[in-house]
PDB file of N, CA and C in Angstrom:
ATOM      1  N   UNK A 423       0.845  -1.189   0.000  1.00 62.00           N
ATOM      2  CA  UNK A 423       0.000   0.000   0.000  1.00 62.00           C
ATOM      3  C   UNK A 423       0.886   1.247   0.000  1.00 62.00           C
ATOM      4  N   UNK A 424       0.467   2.007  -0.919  1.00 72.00           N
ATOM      5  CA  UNK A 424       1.381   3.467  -1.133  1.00 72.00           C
ATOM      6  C   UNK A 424       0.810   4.491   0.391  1.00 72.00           C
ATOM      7  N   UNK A 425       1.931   5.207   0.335  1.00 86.00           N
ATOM      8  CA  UNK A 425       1.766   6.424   1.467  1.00 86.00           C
ATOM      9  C   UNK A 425       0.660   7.447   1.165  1.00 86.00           C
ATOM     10  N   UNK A 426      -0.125   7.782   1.908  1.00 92.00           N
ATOM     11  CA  UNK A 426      -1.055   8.907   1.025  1.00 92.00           C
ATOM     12  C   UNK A 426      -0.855   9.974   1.392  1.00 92.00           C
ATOM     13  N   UNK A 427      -0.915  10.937  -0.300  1.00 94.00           N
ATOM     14  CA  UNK A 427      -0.345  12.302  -0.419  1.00 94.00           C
ATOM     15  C   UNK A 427      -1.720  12.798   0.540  1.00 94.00           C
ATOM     16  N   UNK A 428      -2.389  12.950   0.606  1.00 95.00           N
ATOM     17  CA  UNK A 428      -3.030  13.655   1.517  1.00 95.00           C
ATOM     18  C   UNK A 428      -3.862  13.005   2.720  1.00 95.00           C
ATOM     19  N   UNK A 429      -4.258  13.192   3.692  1.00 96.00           N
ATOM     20  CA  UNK A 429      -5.184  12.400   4.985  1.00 96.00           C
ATOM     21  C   UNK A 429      -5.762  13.890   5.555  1.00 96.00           C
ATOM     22  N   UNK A 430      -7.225  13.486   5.643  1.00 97.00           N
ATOM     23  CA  UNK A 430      -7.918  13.699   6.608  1.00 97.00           C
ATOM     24  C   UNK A 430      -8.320  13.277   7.129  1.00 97.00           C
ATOM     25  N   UNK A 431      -8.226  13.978   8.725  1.00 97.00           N
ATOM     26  CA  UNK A 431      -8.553  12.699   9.971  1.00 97.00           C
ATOM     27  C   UNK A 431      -8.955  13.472  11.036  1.00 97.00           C
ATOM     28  N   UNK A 432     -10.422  13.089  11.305  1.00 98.00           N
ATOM     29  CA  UNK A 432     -11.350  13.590  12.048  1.00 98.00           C
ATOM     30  C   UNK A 432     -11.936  15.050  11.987  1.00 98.00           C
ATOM     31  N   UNK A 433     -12.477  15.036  10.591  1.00 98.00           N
ATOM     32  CA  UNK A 433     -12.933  16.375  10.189  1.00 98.00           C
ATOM     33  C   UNK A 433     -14.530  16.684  10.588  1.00 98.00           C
ATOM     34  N   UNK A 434     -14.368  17.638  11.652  1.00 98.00           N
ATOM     35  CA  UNK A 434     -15.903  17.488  11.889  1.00 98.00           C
ATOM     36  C   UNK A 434     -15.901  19.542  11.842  1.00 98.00           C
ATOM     37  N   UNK A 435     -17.057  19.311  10.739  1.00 98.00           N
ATOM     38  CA  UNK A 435     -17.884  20.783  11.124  1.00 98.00           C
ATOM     39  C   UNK A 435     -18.671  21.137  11.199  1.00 98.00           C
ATOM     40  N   UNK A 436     -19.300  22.182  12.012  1.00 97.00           N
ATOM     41  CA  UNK A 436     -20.758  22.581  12.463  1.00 97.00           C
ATOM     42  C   UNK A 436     -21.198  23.881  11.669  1.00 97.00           C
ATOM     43  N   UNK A 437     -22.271  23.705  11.554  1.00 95.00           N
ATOM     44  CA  UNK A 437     -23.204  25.327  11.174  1.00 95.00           C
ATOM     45  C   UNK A 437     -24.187  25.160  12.856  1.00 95.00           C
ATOM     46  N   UNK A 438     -24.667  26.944  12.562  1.00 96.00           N
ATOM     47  CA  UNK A 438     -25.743  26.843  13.404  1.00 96.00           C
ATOM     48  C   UNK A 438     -26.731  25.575  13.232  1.00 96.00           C
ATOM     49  N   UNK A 439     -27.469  24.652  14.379  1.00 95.00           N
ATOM     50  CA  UNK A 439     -28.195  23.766  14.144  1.00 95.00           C
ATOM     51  C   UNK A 439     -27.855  22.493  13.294  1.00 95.00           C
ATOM     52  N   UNK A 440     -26.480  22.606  12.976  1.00 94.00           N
ATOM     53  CA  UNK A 440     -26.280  21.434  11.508  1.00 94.00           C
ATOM     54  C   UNK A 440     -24.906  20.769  12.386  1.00 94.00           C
ATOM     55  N   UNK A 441     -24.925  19.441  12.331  1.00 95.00           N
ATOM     56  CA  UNK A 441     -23.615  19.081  12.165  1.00 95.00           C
ATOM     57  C   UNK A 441     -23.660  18.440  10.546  1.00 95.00           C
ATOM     58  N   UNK A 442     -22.586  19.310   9.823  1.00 96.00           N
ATOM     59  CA  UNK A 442     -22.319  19.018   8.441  1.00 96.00           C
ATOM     60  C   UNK A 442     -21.245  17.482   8.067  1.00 96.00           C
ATOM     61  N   UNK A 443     -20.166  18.096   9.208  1.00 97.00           N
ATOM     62  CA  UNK A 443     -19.115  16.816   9.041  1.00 97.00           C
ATOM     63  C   UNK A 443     -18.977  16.067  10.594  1.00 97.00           C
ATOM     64  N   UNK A 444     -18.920  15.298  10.431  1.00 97.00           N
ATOM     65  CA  UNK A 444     -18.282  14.361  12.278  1.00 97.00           C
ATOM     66  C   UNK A 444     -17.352  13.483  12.389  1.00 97.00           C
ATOM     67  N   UNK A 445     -15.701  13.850  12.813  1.00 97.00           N
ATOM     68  CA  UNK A 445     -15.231  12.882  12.768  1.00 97.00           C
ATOM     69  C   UNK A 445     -14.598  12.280  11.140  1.00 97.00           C
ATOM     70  N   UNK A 446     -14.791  12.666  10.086  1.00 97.00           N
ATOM     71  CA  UNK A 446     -14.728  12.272   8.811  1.00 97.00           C
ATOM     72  C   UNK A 446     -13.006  12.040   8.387  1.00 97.00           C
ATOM     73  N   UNK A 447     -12.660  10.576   8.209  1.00 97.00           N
ATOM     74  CA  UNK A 447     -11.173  10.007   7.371  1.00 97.00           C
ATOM     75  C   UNK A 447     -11.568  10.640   6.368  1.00 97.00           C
ATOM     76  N   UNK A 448     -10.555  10.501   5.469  1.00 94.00           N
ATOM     77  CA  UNK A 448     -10.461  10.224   4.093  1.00 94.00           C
ATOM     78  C   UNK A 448      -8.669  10.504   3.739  1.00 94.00           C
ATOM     79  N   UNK A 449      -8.842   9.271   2.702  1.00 94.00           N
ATOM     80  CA  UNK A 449      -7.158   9.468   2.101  1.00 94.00           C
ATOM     81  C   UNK A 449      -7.181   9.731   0.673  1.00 94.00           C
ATOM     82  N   UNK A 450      -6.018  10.240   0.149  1.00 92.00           N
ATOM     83  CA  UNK A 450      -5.731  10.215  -1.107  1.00 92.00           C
ATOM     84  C   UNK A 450      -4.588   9.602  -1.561  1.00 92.00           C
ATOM     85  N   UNK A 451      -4.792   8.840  -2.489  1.00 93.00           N
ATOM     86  CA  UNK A 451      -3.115   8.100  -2.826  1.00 93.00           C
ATOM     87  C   UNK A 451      -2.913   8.628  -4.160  1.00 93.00           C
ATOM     88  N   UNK A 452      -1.564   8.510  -4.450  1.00 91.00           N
ATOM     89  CA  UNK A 452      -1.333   8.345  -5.829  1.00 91.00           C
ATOM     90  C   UNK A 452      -1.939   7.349  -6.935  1.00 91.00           C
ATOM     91  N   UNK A 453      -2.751   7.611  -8.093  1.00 90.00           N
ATOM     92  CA  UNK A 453      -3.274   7.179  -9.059  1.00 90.00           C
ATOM     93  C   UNK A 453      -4.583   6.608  -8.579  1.00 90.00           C
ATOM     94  N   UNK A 454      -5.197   7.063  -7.513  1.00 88.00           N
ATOM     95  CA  UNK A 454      -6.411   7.120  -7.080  1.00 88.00           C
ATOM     96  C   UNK A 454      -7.133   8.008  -7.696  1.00 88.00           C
ATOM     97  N   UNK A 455      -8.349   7.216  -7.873  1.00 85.00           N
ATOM     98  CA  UNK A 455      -9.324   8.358  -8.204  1.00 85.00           C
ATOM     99  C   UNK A 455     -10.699   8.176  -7.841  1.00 85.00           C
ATOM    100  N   UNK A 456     -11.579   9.695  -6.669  1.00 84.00           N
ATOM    101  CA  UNK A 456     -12.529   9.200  -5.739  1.00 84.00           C
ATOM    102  C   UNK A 456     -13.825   9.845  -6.420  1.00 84.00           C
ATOM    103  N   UNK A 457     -14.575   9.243  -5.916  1.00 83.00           N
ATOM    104  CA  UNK A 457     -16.235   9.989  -6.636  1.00 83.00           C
ATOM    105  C   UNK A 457     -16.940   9.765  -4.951  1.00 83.00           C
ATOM    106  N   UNK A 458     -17.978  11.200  -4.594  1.00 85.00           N
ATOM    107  CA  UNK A 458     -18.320  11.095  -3.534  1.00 85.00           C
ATOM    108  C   UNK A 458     -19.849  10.722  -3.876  1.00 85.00           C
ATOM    109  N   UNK A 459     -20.686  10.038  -3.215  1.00 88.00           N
ATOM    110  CA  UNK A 459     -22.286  10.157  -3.471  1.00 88.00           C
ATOM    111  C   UNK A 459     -22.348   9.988  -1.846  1.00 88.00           C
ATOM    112  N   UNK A 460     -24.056  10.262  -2.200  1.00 90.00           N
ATOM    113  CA  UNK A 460     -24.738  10.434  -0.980  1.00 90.00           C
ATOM    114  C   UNK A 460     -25.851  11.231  -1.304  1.00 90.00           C
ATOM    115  N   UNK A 461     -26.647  11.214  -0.027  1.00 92.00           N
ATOM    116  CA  UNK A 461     -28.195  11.828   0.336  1.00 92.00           C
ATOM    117  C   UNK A 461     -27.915  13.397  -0.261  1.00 92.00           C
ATOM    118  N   UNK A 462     -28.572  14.136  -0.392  1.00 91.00           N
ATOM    119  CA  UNK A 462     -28.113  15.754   0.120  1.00 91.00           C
ATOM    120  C   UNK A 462     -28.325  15.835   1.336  1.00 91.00           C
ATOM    121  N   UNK A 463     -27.302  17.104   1.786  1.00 90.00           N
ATOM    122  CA  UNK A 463     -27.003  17.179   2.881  1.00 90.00           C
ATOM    123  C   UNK A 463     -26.410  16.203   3.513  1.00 90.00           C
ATOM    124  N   UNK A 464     -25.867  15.038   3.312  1.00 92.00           N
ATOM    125  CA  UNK A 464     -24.625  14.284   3.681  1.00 92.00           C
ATOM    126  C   UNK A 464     -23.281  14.998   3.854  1.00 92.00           C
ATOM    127  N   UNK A 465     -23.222  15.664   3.566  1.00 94.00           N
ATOM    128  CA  UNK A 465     -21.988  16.492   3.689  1.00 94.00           C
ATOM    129  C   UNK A 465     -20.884  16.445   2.732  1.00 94.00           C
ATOM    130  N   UNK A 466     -20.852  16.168   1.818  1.00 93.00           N
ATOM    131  CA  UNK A 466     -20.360  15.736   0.531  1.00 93.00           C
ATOM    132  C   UNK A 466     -19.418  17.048  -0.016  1.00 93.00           C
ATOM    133  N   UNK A 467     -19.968  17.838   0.014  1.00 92.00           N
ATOM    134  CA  UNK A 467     -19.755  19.601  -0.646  1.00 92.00           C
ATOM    135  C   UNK A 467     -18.557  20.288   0.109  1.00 92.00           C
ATOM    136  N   UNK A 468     -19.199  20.161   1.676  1.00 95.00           N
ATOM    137  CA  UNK A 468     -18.720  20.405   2.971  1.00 95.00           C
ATOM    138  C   UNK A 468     -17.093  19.903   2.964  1.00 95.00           C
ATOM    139  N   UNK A 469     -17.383  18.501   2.840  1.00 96.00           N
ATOM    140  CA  UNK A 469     -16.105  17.617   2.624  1.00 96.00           C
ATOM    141  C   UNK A 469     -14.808  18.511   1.682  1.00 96.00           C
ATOM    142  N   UNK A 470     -15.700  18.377   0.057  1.00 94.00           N
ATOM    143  CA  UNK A 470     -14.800  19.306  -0.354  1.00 94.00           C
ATOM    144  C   UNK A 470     -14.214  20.822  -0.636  1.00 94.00           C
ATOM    145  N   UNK A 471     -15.074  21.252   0.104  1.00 95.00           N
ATOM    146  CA  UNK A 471     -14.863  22.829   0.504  1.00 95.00           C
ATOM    147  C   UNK A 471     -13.395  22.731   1.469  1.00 95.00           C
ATOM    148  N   UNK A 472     -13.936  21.889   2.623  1.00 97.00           N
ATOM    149  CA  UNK A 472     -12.406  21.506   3.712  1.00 97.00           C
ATOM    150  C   UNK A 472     -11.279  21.456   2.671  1.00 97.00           C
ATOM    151  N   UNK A 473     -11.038  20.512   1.908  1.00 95.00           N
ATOM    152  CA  UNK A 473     -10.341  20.062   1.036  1.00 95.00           C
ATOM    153  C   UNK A 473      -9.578  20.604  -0.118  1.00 95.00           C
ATOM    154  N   UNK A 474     -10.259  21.510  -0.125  1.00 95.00           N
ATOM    155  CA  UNK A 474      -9.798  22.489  -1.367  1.00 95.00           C
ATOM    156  C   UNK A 474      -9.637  23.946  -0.408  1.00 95.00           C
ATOM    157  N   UNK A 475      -9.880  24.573   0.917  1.00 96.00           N
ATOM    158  CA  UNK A 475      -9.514  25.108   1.642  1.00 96.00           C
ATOM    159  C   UNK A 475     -10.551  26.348   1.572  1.00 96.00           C
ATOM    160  N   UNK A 476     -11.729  26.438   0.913  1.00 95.00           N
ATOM    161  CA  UNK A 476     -13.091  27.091   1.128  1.00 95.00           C
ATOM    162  C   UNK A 476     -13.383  26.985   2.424  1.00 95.00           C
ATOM    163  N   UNK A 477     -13.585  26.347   3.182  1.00 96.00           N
ATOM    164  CA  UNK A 477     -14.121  25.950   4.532  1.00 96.00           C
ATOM    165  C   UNK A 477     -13.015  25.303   5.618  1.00 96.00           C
ATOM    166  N   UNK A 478     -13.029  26.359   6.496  1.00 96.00           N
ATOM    167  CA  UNK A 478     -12.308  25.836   7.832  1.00 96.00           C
ATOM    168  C   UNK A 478     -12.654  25.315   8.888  1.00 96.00           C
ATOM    169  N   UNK A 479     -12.492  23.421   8.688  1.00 97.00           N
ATOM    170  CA  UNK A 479     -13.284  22.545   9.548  1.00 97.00           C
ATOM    171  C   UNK A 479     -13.056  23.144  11.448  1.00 97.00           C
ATOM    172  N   UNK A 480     -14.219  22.563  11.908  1.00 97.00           N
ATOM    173  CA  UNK A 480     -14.393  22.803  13.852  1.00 97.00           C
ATOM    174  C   UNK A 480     -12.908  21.945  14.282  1.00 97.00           C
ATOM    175  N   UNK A 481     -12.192  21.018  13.763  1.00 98.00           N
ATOM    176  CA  UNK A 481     -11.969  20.220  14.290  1.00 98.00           C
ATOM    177  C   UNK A 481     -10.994  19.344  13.534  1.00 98.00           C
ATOM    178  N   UNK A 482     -10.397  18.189  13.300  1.00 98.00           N
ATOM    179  CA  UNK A 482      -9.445  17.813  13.109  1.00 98.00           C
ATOM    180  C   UNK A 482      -7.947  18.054  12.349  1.00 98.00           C
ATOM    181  N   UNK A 483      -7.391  17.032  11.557  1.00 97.00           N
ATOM    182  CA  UNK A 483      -6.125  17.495  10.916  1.00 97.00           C
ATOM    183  C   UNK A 483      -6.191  17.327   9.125  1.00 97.00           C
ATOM    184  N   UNK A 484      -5.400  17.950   8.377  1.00 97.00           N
ATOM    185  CA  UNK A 484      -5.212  18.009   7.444  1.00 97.00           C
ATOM    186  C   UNK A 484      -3.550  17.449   6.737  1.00 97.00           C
ATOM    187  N   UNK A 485      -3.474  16.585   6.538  1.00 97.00           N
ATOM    188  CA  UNK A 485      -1.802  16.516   6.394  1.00 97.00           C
ATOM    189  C   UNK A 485      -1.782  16.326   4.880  1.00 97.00           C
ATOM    190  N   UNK A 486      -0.509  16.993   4.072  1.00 95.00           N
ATOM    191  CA  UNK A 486      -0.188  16.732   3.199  1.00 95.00           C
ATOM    192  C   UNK A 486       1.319  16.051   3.025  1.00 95.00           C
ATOM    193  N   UNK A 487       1.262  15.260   2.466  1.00 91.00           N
ATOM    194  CA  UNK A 487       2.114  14.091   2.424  1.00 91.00           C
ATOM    195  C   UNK A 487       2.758  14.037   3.960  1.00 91.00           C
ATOM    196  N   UNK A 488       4.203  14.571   4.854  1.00 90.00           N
ATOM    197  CA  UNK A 488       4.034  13.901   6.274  1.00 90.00           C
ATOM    198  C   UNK A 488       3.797  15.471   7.076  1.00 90.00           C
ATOM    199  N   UNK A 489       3.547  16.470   6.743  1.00 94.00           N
ATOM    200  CA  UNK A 489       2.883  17.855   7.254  1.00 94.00           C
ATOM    201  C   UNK A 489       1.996  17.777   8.024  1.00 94.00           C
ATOM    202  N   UNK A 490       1.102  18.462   9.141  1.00 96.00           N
ATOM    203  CA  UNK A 490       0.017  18.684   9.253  1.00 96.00           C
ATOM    204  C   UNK A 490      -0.133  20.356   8.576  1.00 96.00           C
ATOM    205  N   UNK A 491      -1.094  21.085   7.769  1.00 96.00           N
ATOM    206  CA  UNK A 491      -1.068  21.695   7.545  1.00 96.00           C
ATOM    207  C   UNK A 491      -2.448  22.464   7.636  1.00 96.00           C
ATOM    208  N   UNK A 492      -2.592  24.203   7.248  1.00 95.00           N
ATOM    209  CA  UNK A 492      -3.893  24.538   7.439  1.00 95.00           C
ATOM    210  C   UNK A 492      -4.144  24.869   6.416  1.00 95.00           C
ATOM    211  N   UNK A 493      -5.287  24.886   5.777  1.00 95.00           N
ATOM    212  CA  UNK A 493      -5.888  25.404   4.636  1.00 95.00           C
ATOM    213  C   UNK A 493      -7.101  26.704   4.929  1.00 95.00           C
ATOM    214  N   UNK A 494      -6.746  27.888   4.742  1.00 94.00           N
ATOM    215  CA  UNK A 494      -7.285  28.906   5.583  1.00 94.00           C
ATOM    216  C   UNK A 494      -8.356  29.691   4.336  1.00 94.00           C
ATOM    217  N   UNK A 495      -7.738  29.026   2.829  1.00 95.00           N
ATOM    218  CA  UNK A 495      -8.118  29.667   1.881  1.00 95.00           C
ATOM    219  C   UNK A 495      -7.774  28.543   0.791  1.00 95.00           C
ATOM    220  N   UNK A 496      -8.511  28.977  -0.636  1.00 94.00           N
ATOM    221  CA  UNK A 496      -8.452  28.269  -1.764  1.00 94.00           C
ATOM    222  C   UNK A 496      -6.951  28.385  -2.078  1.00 94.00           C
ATOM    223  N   UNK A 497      -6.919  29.287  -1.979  1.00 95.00           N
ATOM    224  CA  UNK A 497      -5.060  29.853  -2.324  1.00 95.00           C
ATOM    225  C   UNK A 497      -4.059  29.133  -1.600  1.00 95.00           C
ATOM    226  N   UNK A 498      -4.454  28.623  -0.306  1.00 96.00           N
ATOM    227  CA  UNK A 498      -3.546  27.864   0.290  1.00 96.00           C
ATOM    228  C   UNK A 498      -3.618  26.380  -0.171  1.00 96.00           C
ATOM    229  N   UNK A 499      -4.411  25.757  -0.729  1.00 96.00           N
ATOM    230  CA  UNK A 499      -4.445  24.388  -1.386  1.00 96.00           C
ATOM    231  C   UNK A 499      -3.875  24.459  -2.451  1.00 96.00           C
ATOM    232  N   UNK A 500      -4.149  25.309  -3.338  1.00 95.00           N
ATOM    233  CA  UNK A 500      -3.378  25.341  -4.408  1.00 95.00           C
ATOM    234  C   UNK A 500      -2.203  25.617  -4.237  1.00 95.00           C
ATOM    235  N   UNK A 501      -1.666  26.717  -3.714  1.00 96.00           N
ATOM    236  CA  UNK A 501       0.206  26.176  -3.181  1.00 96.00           C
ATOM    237  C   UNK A 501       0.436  24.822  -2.466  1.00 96.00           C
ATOM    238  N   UNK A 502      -0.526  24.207  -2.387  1.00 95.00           N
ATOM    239  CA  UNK A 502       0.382  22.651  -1.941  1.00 95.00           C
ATOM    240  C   UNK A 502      -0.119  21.942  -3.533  1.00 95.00           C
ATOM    241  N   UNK A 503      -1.080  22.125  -4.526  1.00 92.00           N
ATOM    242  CA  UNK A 503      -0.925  21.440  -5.527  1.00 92.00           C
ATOM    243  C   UNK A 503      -2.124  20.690  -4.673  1.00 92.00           C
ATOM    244  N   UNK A 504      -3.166  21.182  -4.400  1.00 92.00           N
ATOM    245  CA  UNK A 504      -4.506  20.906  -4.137  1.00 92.00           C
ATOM    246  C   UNK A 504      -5.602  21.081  -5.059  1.00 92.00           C
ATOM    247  N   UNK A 505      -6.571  20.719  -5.921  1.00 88.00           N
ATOM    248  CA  UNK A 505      -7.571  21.705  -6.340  1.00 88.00           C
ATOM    249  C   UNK A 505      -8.329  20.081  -6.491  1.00 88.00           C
ATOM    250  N   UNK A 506      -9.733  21.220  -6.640  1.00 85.00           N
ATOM    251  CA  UNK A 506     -11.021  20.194  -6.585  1.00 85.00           C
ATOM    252  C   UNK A 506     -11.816  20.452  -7.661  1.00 85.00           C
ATOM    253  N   UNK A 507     -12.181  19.369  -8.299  1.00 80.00           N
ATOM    254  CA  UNK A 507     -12.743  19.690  -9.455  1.00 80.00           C
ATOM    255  C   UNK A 507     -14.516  19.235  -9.406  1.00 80.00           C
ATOM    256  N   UNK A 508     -15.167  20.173  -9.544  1.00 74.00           N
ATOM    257  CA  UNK A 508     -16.658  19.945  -9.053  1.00 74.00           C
ATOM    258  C   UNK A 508     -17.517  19.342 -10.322  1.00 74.00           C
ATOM    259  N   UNK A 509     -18.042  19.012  -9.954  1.00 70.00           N
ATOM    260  CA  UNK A 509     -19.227  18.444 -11.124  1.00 70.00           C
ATOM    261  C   UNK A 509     -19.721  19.468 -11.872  1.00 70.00           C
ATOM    262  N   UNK A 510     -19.316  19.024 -13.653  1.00 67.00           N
ATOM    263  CA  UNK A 510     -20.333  20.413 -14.381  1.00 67.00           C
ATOM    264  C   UNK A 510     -21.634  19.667 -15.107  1.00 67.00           C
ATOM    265  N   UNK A 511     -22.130  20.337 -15.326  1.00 68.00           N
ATOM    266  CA  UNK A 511     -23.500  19.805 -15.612  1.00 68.00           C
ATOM    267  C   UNK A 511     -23.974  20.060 -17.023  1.00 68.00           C
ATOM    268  N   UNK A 512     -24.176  19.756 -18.260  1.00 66.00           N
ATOM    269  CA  UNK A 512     -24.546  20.769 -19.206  1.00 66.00           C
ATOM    270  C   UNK A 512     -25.990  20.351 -19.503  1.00 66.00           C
ATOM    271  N   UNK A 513     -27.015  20.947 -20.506  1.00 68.00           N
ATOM    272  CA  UNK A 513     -28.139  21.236 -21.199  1.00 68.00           C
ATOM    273  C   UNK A 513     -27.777  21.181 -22.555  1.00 68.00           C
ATOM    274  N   UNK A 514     -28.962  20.208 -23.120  1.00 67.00           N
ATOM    275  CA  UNK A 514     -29.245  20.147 -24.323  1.00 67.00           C
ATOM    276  C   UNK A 514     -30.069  21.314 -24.697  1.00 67.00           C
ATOM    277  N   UNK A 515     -29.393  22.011 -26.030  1.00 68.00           N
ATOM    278  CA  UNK A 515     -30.211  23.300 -26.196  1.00 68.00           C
ATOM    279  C   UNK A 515     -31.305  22.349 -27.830  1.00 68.00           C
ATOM    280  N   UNK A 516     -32.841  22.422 -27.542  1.00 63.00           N
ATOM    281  CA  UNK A 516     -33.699  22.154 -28.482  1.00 63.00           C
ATOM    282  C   UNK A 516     -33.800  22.816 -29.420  1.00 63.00           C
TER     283      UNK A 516
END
């Protein structure tokens, strides 16, 4: 098993009234490639907002390769060679 370039470990975040994330792993390895599903409001979005550095989780760590690091902003993921690529959607024009 390869080392993973990135770990999150124990990402939990709150809104007023919401817990969005609790506790949430996740790894990334080299030549991996992840697809998230779920309910809405599973926290899916949330996840990658943390991840791409939109959103600054209540609570756990972020490490990139053996770092713990913070992601305070989009700008800070992308200087580690972070980015998230979101679902596009298109329309058939009739």
């Amino acid at each position: 098993m390869t080392h993973a370039l990135v770990e999150l470990r124990g990402i939990t975040k709150q809104y007023p009234g919401v817990v969005a994330l609790k506790g949430v792993d996740f790894d990334l390895r080299a030549g991996e490639v992840h697809a998230l599903a779920g309910e809405n409001g599973a926290g899916k979005s949330t996840l990658m907002k943390v991840l791409g550095g939109g959103v600054v989780p209540d609570a756990g760590e972020i490490r990139v390769g053996d770092q713990i690091v913070r992601l305070r902003s989009p700008k800070d993921a992308l200087a580690l060679g972070i980015s998230v690529v979101h679902q596009v959607t298109s329309r058939a024009v009739v």
